[in-house]
Amino acid sequence: MRISGYRTLTTIQEWGRPVGDANGLYADGVVPVPIVMVETDIGITGVGIGPHAEIESIFPALEGEDPRAVTALYDRMLRRAFKAGHAGVVFGTIGALDTALWDIKAKAAGEPLWRLLGGNDRKLPAYASGLDIGVDDDGLVALYEKYAAHGLRAAKLKGGLDVERDRRRLTLVRDVLTSAGGGARPSLMLDANEAWSRKQAVRYVAELERTLDLTWIEEPVRRWDAEGLAAVGRGVRAAVATGENLTGLEQFRPLLAAGAVDIVQTAAVWGVSHFLRVALLAHAHDLPVSPIGTTLVPLLHAATAVPNHMASELQDLHPPVGLSVDTSVEDGAFILGDEPGAGISIDEEAITAIIGRPGTRSADSPAVRPARAGLRLLAEAHGPHLNSSLMDLHHNR
């Protein structure tokens, strides 16, 4: 079997509401989802979710090769991009191709990827994550009631701009999950998406912790700030989670050496091989690992094969347009199926039908970091989507 070519597609995730974080919103709730499909000379096609950037320069590392040599081919792609693209969006292209190769290998073996990788238990703990900063209080309650109906008893909210608004929203979600769980205490997390300086982070989280118990605070300061992340960890009770935007083991090493991270995260877009290597590095430091992303399925398969998986992020309860996944959510967990490969099927006609109306990355989307992030003395108004006037970050301290 040999790799014979590739194709790229872009579909959309339709949330039906604004989604975003402290950096901005996709106001129409329509988010582009890029797809890579790797073809072989025996008709098996692998699916990877991730960018297409510079794919024409990366793909020659794979062309004509046996796709089952995934690990060797992953390193070959990294070597091909080591000067100009061993990070960021090109790393995402490598991850998408890598995931497609794992899909091919499992399909060729006639096994689900979780079994090929050595997993045993197809059930993985999940937590709810609605990218919900643009949702009002009533909408927030309704949203997390839907998650609770699937057995979710842990939730991560987006925040970081208004401490009292975050306190109120976390309390609302806590009450929803507590009621659904028969009084059992849920786990609550807050994701600031790098919105704060070090001292802002400590003051903000400490204020929330006067009345709430947070399991973790995610990306409180810049992703690479090992000293700052460690300072936040020392200053608050909550664990510090980070890693979704780090690419390559070399970016994780300084954080681990500084004791700067308690929950090691990795994003689905960076691929299966990256996740497996990060999970092993985290395990060597006795740290748990937690995958995140919208279409998380390939990393769920990989998570069954590592000893330190804690929980995986559940964002939308529905897959992107034109994708179906052999995965269900029951009793607060992802349940992986038996379909060979990673269990992602593509309906190209459905995707073609939506071409011309993909989401756009506007200037205030979460893809663009605000100029004053980490520098605000007073919180900046981000428009009516926050449903409240933003207040001084430190007004209660």
Short mmCIF file of N, CA and C in Angstrom, two decimals, residues 122-263:
data_model
loop_
_atom_site.label_atom_id
_atom_site.label_comp_id
_atom_site.label_asym_id
_atom_site.label_seq_id
_atom_site.Cartn_x
_atom_site.Cartn_y
_atom_site.Cartn_z
N ARG A 122 -13.14 1.69 25.96
CA ARG A 122 -13.59 2.66 24.96
C ARG A 122 -14.36 3.83 25.56
N LYS A 123 -14.51 3.86 26.86
CA LYS A 123 -15.26 4.90 27.55
C LYS A 123 -14.30 5.89 28.18
N LEU A 124 -14.45 7.18 27.84
CA LEU A 124 -13.53 8.21 28.35
C LEU A 124 -14.30 9.33 29.02
N PRO A 125 -13.91 9.74 30.23
CA PRO A 125 -14.59 10.84 30.92
C PRO A 125 -14.56 12.12 30.10
N ALA A 126 -15.67 12.87 30.15
CA ALA A 126 -15.80 14.11 29.38
C ALA A 126 -16.20 15.25 30.31
N TYR A 127 -15.90 16.48 29.86
CA TYR A 127 -16.45 17.66 30.53
C TYR A 127 -17.06 18.59 29.47
N ALA A 128 -18.08 19.33 29.85
CA ALA A 128 -18.79 20.21 28.93
C ALA A 128 -18.05 21.52 28.76
N SER A 129 -18.04 22.03 27.53
CA SER A 129 -17.31 23.27 27.22
C SER A 129 -18.02 23.98 26.08
N GLY A 130 -18.86 24.97 26.41
CA GLY A 130 -19.73 25.57 25.41
C GLY A 130 -19.20 26.77 24.67
N LEU A 131 -17.92 27.16 24.87
CA LEU A 131 -17.39 28.38 24.22
C LEU A 131 -18.42 29.50 24.37
N ASP A 132 -18.83 29.75 25.62
CA ASP A 132 -20.12 30.34 25.93
C ASP A 132 -20.08 31.80 26.39
N ILE A 133 -19.00 32.52 26.18
CA ILE A 133 -18.91 33.87 26.72
C ILE A 133 -19.96 34.81 26.13
N GLY A 134 -20.47 34.50 24.94
CA GLY A 134 -21.46 35.35 24.31
C GLY A 134 -22.90 34.97 24.61
N VAL A 135 -23.11 34.01 25.53
CA VAL A 135 -24.46 33.53 25.84
C VAL A 135 -24.97 34.22 27.10
N ASP A 136 -26.23 34.67 27.10
CA ASP A 136 -26.78 35.31 28.29
C ASP A 136 -27.11 34.25 29.35
N ASP A 137 -27.54 34.69 30.51
CA ASP A 137 -27.73 33.77 31.63
C ASP A 137 -28.76 32.70 31.35
N ASP A 138 -29.89 33.08 30.76
CA ASP A 138 -30.92 32.09 30.46
C ASP A 138 -30.41 31.08 29.44
N GLY A 139 -29.72 31.59 28.42
CA GLY A 139 -29.16 30.69 27.43
C GLY A 139 -28.11 29.76 28.01
N LEU A 140 -27.33 30.28 28.96
CA LEU A 140 -26.31 29.46 29.61
C LEU A 140 -26.94 28.29 30.37
N VAL A 141 -27.97 28.58 31.12
CA VAL A 141 -28.66 27.52 31.87
C VAL A 141 -29.22 26.48 30.91
N ALA A 142 -29.88 26.92 29.84
CA ALA A 142 -30.46 25.99 28.88
C ALA A 142 -29.38 25.14 28.21
N LEU A 143 -28.25 25.77 27.90
CA LEU A 143 -27.15 25.05 27.26
C LEU A 143 -26.61 23.94 28.15
N TYR A 144 -26.35 24.27 29.40
CA TYR A 144 -25.75 23.26 30.29
C TYR A 144 -26.76 22.24 30.79
N GLU A 145 -28.04 22.56 30.68
CA GLU A 145 -29.05 21.52 30.92
C GLU A 145 -28.97 20.45 29.84
N LYS A 146 -28.66 20.85 28.61
CA LYS A 146 -28.49 19.87 27.53
C LYS A 146 -27.28 18.98 27.80
N TYR A 147 -26.18 19.59 28.22
CA TYR A 147 -25.01 18.78 28.56
C TYR A 147 -25.34 17.84 29.73
N ALA A 148 -26.04 18.37 30.73
CA ALA A 148 -26.37 17.57 31.91
C ALA A 148 -27.24 16.38 31.54
N ALA A 149 -28.09 16.54 30.53
CA ALA A 149 -28.95 15.44 30.10
C ALA A 149 -28.14 14.28 29.54
N HIS A 150 -26.90 14.54 29.13
CA HIS A 150 -26.00 13.49 28.66
C HIS A 150 -25.08 12.97 29.78
N GLY A 151 -25.37 13.37 30.99
CA GLY A 151 -24.62 12.88 32.14
C GLY A 151 -23.39 13.68 32.50
N LEU A 152 -23.18 14.83 31.83
CA LEU A 152 -22.00 15.64 32.13
C LEU A 152 -22.14 16.27 33.52
N ARG A 153 -21.09 16.14 34.34
CA ARG A 153 -21.09 16.70 35.68
C ARG A 153 -19.86 17.57 35.92
N ALA A 154 -19.21 17.97 34.82
CA ALA A 154 -18.06 18.87 34.87
C ALA A 154 -18.19 19.84 33.72
N ALA A 155 -17.81 21.11 33.95
CA ALA A 155 -18.01 22.13 32.93
C ALA A 155 -16.89 23.16 32.97
N LYS A 156 -16.51 23.63 31.77
CA LYS A 156 -15.52 24.70 31.63
C LYS A 156 -16.18 25.87 30.93
N LEU A 157 -16.17 27.02 31.58
CA LEU A 157 -16.75 28.23 31.01
C LEU A 157 -15.65 29.15 30.51
N LYS A 158 -15.99 29.94 29.51
CA LYS A 158 -15.11 31.00 29.03
C LYS A 158 -15.35 32.26 29.85
N GLY A 159 -14.28 32.97 30.19
CA GLY A 159 -14.44 34.19 30.97
C GLY A 159 -13.15 34.98 31.00
N GLY A 160 -13.04 35.79 32.07
CA GLY A 160 -11.81 36.55 32.25
C GLY A 160 -11.92 38.03 32.09
N LEU A 161 -13.12 38.55 31.81
CA LEU A 161 -13.28 39.98 31.59
C LEU A 161 -14.05 40.69 32.71
N ASP A 162 -14.87 39.96 33.44
CA ASP A 162 -15.71 40.57 34.47
C ASP A 162 -15.87 39.55 35.59
N VAL A 163 -15.24 39.78 36.71
CA VAL A 163 -15.19 38.78 37.77
C VAL A 163 -16.57 38.47 38.33
N GLU A 164 -17.44 39.48 38.47
CA GLU A 164 -18.77 39.22 39.01
C GLU A 164 -19.65 38.48 38.01
N ARG A 165 -19.50 38.80 36.74
CA ARG A 165 -20.24 38.05 35.73
C ARG A 165 -19.79 36.59 35.72
N ASP A 166 -18.49 36.37 35.80
CA ASP A 166 -17.99 34.99 35.82
C ASP A 166 -18.48 34.25 37.06
N ARG A 167 -18.48 34.95 38.21
CA ARG A 167 -18.96 34.30 39.43
C ARG A 167 -20.43 33.86 39.27
N ARG A 168 -21.24 34.78 38.74
CA ARG A 168 -22.66 34.48 38.56
C ARG A 168 -22.86 33.31 37.60
N ARG A 169 -22.15 33.33 36.50
CA ARG A 169 -22.32 32.28 35.49
C ARG A 169 -21.81 30.93 35.99
N LEU A 170 -20.68 30.93 36.65
CA LEU A 170 -20.18 29.67 37.23
C LEU A 170 -21.16 29.11 38.25
N THR A 171 -21.76 29.99 39.03
CA THR A 171 -22.74 29.55 40.03
C THR A 171 -23.98 28.96 39.36
N LEU A 172 -24.44 29.59 38.30
CA LEU A 172 -25.59 29.06 37.57
C LEU A 172 -25.31 27.66 37.04
N VAL A 173 -24.14 27.48 36.43
CA VAL A 173 -23.79 26.17 35.88
C VAL A 173 -23.59 25.15 37.00
N ARG A 174 -22.96 25.57 38.08
CA ARG A 174 -22.80 24.68 39.23
C ARG A 174 -24.16 24.18 39.71
N ASP A 175 -25.14 25.07 39.79
CA ASP A 175 -26.45 24.68 40.28
C ASP A 175 -27.15 23.72 39.31
N VAL A 176 -27.00 23.95 38.01
CA VAL A 176 -27.58 23.04 37.02
C VAL A 176 -27.00 21.64 37.17
N LEU A 177 -25.67 21.56 37.25
CA LEU A 177 -25.02 20.26 37.32
C LEU A 177 -25.24 19.58 38.67
N THR A 178 -25.31 20.36 39.74
CA THR A 178 -25.59 19.80 41.05
C THR A 178 -26.98 19.18 41.09
N SER A 179 -27.94 19.89 40.55
CA SER A 179 -29.31 19.37 40.51
C SER A 179 -29.39 18.10 39.67
N ALA A 180 -28.73 18.12 38.51
CA ALA A 180 -28.77 16.94 37.64
C ALA A 180 -28.05 15.75 38.27
N GLY A 181 -27.08 16.04 39.11
CA GLY A 181 -26.30 14.97 39.74
C GLY A 181 -26.83 14.54 41.10
N GLY A 182 -28.04 14.97 41.44
CA GLY A 182 -28.62 14.55 42.71
C GLY A 182 -27.93 15.14 43.92
N GLY A 183 -27.33 16.31 43.74
CA GLY A 183 -26.67 16.97 44.86
C GLY A 183 -25.17 16.79 44.90
N ALA A 184 -24.62 15.92 44.06
CA ALA A 184 -23.17 15.71 44.03
C ALA A 184 -22.48 16.96 43.50
N ARG A 185 -21.35 17.31 44.10
CA ARG A 185 -20.62 18.52 43.69
C ARG A 185 -19.99 18.32 42.32
N PRO A 186 -20.26 19.24 41.38
CA PRO A 186 -19.64 19.14 40.05
C PRO A 186 -18.24 19.76 40.05
N SER A 187 -17.54 19.54 38.97
CA SER A 187 -16.24 20.19 38.75
C SER A 187 -16.44 21.39 37.84
N LEU A 188 -15.85 22.54 38.23
CA LEU A 188 -15.96 23.76 37.46
C LEU A 188 -14.58 24.25 37.06
N MET A 189 -14.46 24.69 35.81
CA MET A 189 -13.22 25.23 35.30
C MET A 189 -13.51 26.57 34.60
N LEU A 190 -12.51 27.43 34.54
CA LEU A 190 -12.63 28.71 33.84
C LEU A 190 -11.45 28.87 32.90
N ASP A 191 -11.75 29.28 31.67
CA ASP A 191 -10.73 29.45 30.64
C ASP A 191 -10.62 30.93 30.29
N ALA A 192 -9.47 31.54 30.60
CA ALA A 192 -9.25 32.97 30.33
C ALA A 192 -8.59 33.23 28.99
N ASN A 193 -8.11 32.19 28.30
CA ASN A 193 -7.52 32.34 26.97
C ASN A 193 -6.46 33.43 26.91
N GLU A 194 -5.54 33.41 27.90
CA GLU A 194 -4.36 34.28 27.92
C GLU A 194 -4.71 35.76 28.07
N ALA A 195 -5.83 36.07 28.74
CA ALA A 195 -6.32 37.45 28.79
C ALA A 195 -5.65 38.31 29.85
N TRP A 196 -4.92 37.71 30.81
CA TRP A 196 -4.46 38.44 31.98
C TRP A 196 -2.94 38.58 32.02
N SER A 197 -2.49 39.53 32.83
CA SER A 197 -1.10 39.54 33.29
C SER A 197 -1.02 38.61 34.50
N ARG A 198 0.19 38.41 35.01
CA ARG A 198 0.37 37.47 36.13
C ARG A 198 -0.42 37.90 37.36
N LYS A 199 -0.27 39.15 37.77
CA LYS A 199 -0.94 39.62 38.98
C LYS A 199 -2.45 39.70 38.79
N GLN A 200 -2.87 40.12 37.60
CA GLN A 200 -4.30 40.12 37.32
C GLN A 200 -4.88 38.72 37.50
N ALA A 201 -4.18 37.72 36.99
CA ALA A 201 -4.65 36.34 37.08
C ALA A 201 -4.83 35.91 38.53
N VAL A 202 -3.83 36.19 39.36
CA VAL A 202 -3.90 35.77 40.77
C VAL A 202 -5.04 36.48 41.48
N ARG A 203 -5.16 37.80 41.27
CA ARG A 203 -6.21 38.56 41.95
C ARG A 203 -7.60 38.11 41.49
N TYR A 204 -7.76 37.89 40.21
CA TYR A 204 -9.04 37.52 39.65
C TYR A 204 -9.48 36.15 40.17
N VAL A 205 -8.60 35.16 40.06
CA VAL A 205 -8.96 33.81 40.48
C VAL A 205 -9.15 33.74 41.99
N ALA A 206 -8.30 34.43 42.74
CA ALA A 206 -8.45 34.44 44.20
C ALA A 206 -9.80 35.02 44.59
N GLU A 207 -10.26 36.03 43.86
CA GLU A 207 -11.57 36.61 44.15
C GLU A 207 -12.68 35.60 43.87
N LEU A 208 -12.61 34.89 42.77
CA LEU A 208 -13.61 33.86 42.48
C LEU A 208 -13.58 32.75 43.54
N GLU A 209 -12.38 32.44 44.01
CA GLU A 209 -12.24 31.33 44.96
C GLU A 209 -12.75 31.67 46.36
N ARG A 210 -13.13 32.92 46.60
CA ARG A 210 -13.78 33.24 47.88
C ARG A 210 -15.11 32.51 48.01
N THR A 211 -15.78 32.26 46.86
CA THR A 211 -17.11 31.66 46.92
C THR A 211 -17.26 30.41 46.06
N LEU A 212 -16.25 30.09 45.26
CA LEU A 212 -16.34 28.97 44.34
C LEU A 212 -15.11 28.08 44.44
N ASP A 213 -15.31 26.81 44.15
CA ASP A 213 -14.20 25.86 44.10
C ASP A 213 -13.92 25.56 42.63
N LEU A 214 -12.79 26.03 42.11
CA LEU A 214 -12.43 25.80 40.71
C LEU A 214 -11.46 24.63 40.61
N THR A 215 -11.76 23.71 39.73
CA THR A 215 -10.86 22.57 39.51
C THR A 215 -9.59 23.03 38.81
N TRP A 216 -9.77 23.84 37.75
CA TRP A 216 -8.58 24.42 37.11
C TRP A 216 -8.90 25.77 36.50
N ILE A 217 -7.85 26.56 36.34
CA ILE A 217 -7.89 27.80 35.58
C ILE A 217 -7.04 27.57 34.33
N GLU A 218 -7.60 27.86 33.17
CA GLU A 218 -6.93 27.51 31.92
C GLU A 218 -6.34 28.74 31.24
N GLU A 219 -5.10 28.62 30.80
CA GLU A 219 -4.38 29.68 30.10
C GLU A 219 -4.59 31.05 30.75
N PRO A 220 -4.23 31.19 32.02
CA PRO A 220 -4.41 32.48 32.68
C PRO A 220 -3.49 33.57 32.13
N VAL A 221 -2.29 33.19 31.69
CA VAL A 221 -1.35 34.13 31.09
C VAL A 221 -0.84 33.53 29.79
N ARG A 222 0.14 34.15 29.17
CA ARG A 222 0.60 33.69 27.86
C ARG A 222 1.09 32.25 27.92
N ARG A 223 0.84 31.53 26.87
CA ARG A 223 1.07 30.09 26.82
C ARG A 223 2.51 29.70 27.09
N TRP A 224 3.46 30.55 26.73
CA TRP A 224 4.88 30.21 26.87
C TRP A 224 5.50 30.76 28.15
N ASP A 225 4.72 31.46 28.96
CA ASP A 225 5.25 32.14 30.14
C ASP A 225 5.37 31.15 31.31
N ALA A 226 6.44 30.37 31.32
CA ALA A 226 6.61 29.35 32.35
C ALA A 226 6.68 29.97 33.74
N GLU A 227 7.44 31.05 33.88
CA GLU A 227 7.56 31.70 35.18
C GLU A 227 6.22 32.26 35.64
N GLY A 228 5.48 32.88 34.71
CA GLY A 228 4.18 33.46 35.05
C GLY A 228 3.15 32.40 35.40
N LEU A 229 3.10 31.32 34.65
CA LEU A 229 2.17 30.24 34.95
C LEU A 229 2.47 29.62 36.30
N ALA A 230 3.76 29.48 36.61
CA ALA A 230 4.14 28.94 37.92
C ALA A 230 3.73 29.89 39.04
N ALA A 231 3.87 31.20 38.81
CA ALA A 231 3.47 32.18 39.81
C ALA A 231 1.97 32.13 40.06
N VAL A 232 1.19 31.98 38.99
CA VAL A 232 -0.25 31.85 39.16
C VAL A 232 -0.57 30.59 39.95
N GLY A 233 0.10 29.49 39.61
CA GLY A 233 -0.15 28.24 40.32
C GLY A 233 0.12 28.35 41.81
N ARG A 234 1.13 29.12 42.18
CA ARG A 234 1.44 29.30 43.60
C ARG A 234 0.44 30.22 44.29
N GLY A 235 -0.21 31.09 43.52
CA GLY A 235 -1.06 32.11 44.12
C GLY A 235 -2.52 31.75 44.24
N VAL A 236 -2.94 30.62 43.64
CA VAL A 236 -4.36 30.24 43.68
C VAL A 236 -4.47 28.78 44.08
N ARG A 237 -5.68 28.38 44.49
CA ARG A 237 -5.92 26.99 44.85
C ARG A 237 -6.11 26.10 43.62
N ALA A 238 -6.72 26.66 42.58
CA ALA A 238 -7.03 25.88 41.38
C ALA A 238 -5.76 25.40 40.69
N ALA A 239 -5.88 24.27 40.03
CA ALA A 239 -4.80 23.79 39.17
C ALA A 239 -4.68 24.71 37.96
N VAL A 240 -3.50 24.76 37.37
CA VAL A 240 -3.26 25.52 36.14
C VAL A 240 -3.22 24.55 34.97
N ALA A 241 -4.06 24.80 33.98
CA ALA A 241 -4.12 23.97 32.77
C ALA A 241 -3.65 24.79 31.58
N THR A 242 -2.82 24.17 30.75
CA THR A 242 -2.36 24.85 29.54
C THR A 242 -1.73 23.83 28.61
N GLY A 243 -1.47 24.25 27.38
CA GLY A 243 -0.80 23.38 26.42
C GLY A 243 -1.49 23.26 25.08
N GLU A 244 -2.76 23.69 24.99
CA GLU A 244 -3.50 23.49 23.74
C GLU A 244 -2.86 24.21 22.56
N ASN A 245 -2.16 25.31 22.82
CA ASN A 245 -1.55 26.09 21.74
C ASN A 245 -0.05 25.88 21.63
N LEU A 246 0.49 24.92 22.37
CA LEU A 246 1.91 24.60 22.28
C LEU A 246 2.12 23.52 21.23
N THR A 247 3.18 23.64 20.46
CA THR A 247 3.44 22.71 19.36
C THR A 247 4.85 22.15 19.50
N GLY A 248 4.94 20.85 19.67
CA GLY A 248 6.24 20.21 19.80
C GLY A 248 6.66 20.08 21.25
N LEU A 249 7.36 19.02 21.57
CA LEU A 249 7.79 18.78 22.94
C LEU A 249 8.69 19.89 23.46
N GLU A 250 9.42 20.52 22.57
CA GLU A 250 10.36 21.56 22.99
C GLU A 250 9.62 22.75 23.63
N GLN A 251 8.35 22.96 23.27
CA GLN A 251 7.59 24.05 23.88
C GLN A 251 7.02 23.66 25.24
N PHE A 252 6.85 22.38 25.49
CA PHE A 252 6.35 21.92 26.78
C PHE A 252 7.45 21.83 27.84
N ARG A 253 8.67 21.53 27.41
CA ARG A 253 9.74 21.24 28.38
C ARG A 253 9.97 22.37 29.38
N PRO A 254 10.05 23.65 28.95
CA PRO A 254 10.29 24.70 29.95
C PRO A 254 9.18 24.81 30.98
N LEU A 255 7.94 24.58 30.58
CA LEU A 255 6.82 24.65 31.51
C LEU A 255 6.89 23.53 32.54
N LEU A 256 7.20 22.34 32.07
CA LEU A 256 7.29 21.21 32.99
C LEU A 256 8.47 21.37 33.93
N ALA A 257 9.58 21.87 33.42
CA ALA A 257 10.76 22.07 34.25
C ALA A 257 10.52 23.10 35.34
N ALA A 258 9.65 24.09 35.05
CA ALA A 258 9.37 25.16 36.01
C ALA A 258 8.22 24.81 36.95
N GLY A 259 7.63 23.63 36.80
CA GLY A 259 6.46 23.30 37.59
C GLY A 259 5.30 24.22 37.30
N ALA A 260 5.15 24.64 36.05
CA ALA A 260 4.21 25.69 35.66
C ALA A 260 2.85 25.17 35.24
N VAL A 261 2.68 23.87 35.13
CA VAL A 261 1.43 23.32 34.63
C VAL A 261 1.03 22.11 35.48
N ASP A 262 -0.26 22.05 35.79
CA ASP A 262 -0.80 20.93 36.56
C ASP A 262 -1.62 19.98 35.70
N ILE A 263 -2.29 20.53 34.67
CA ILE A 263 -3.07 19.75 33.72
C ILE A 263 -2.49 20.03 32.34
#
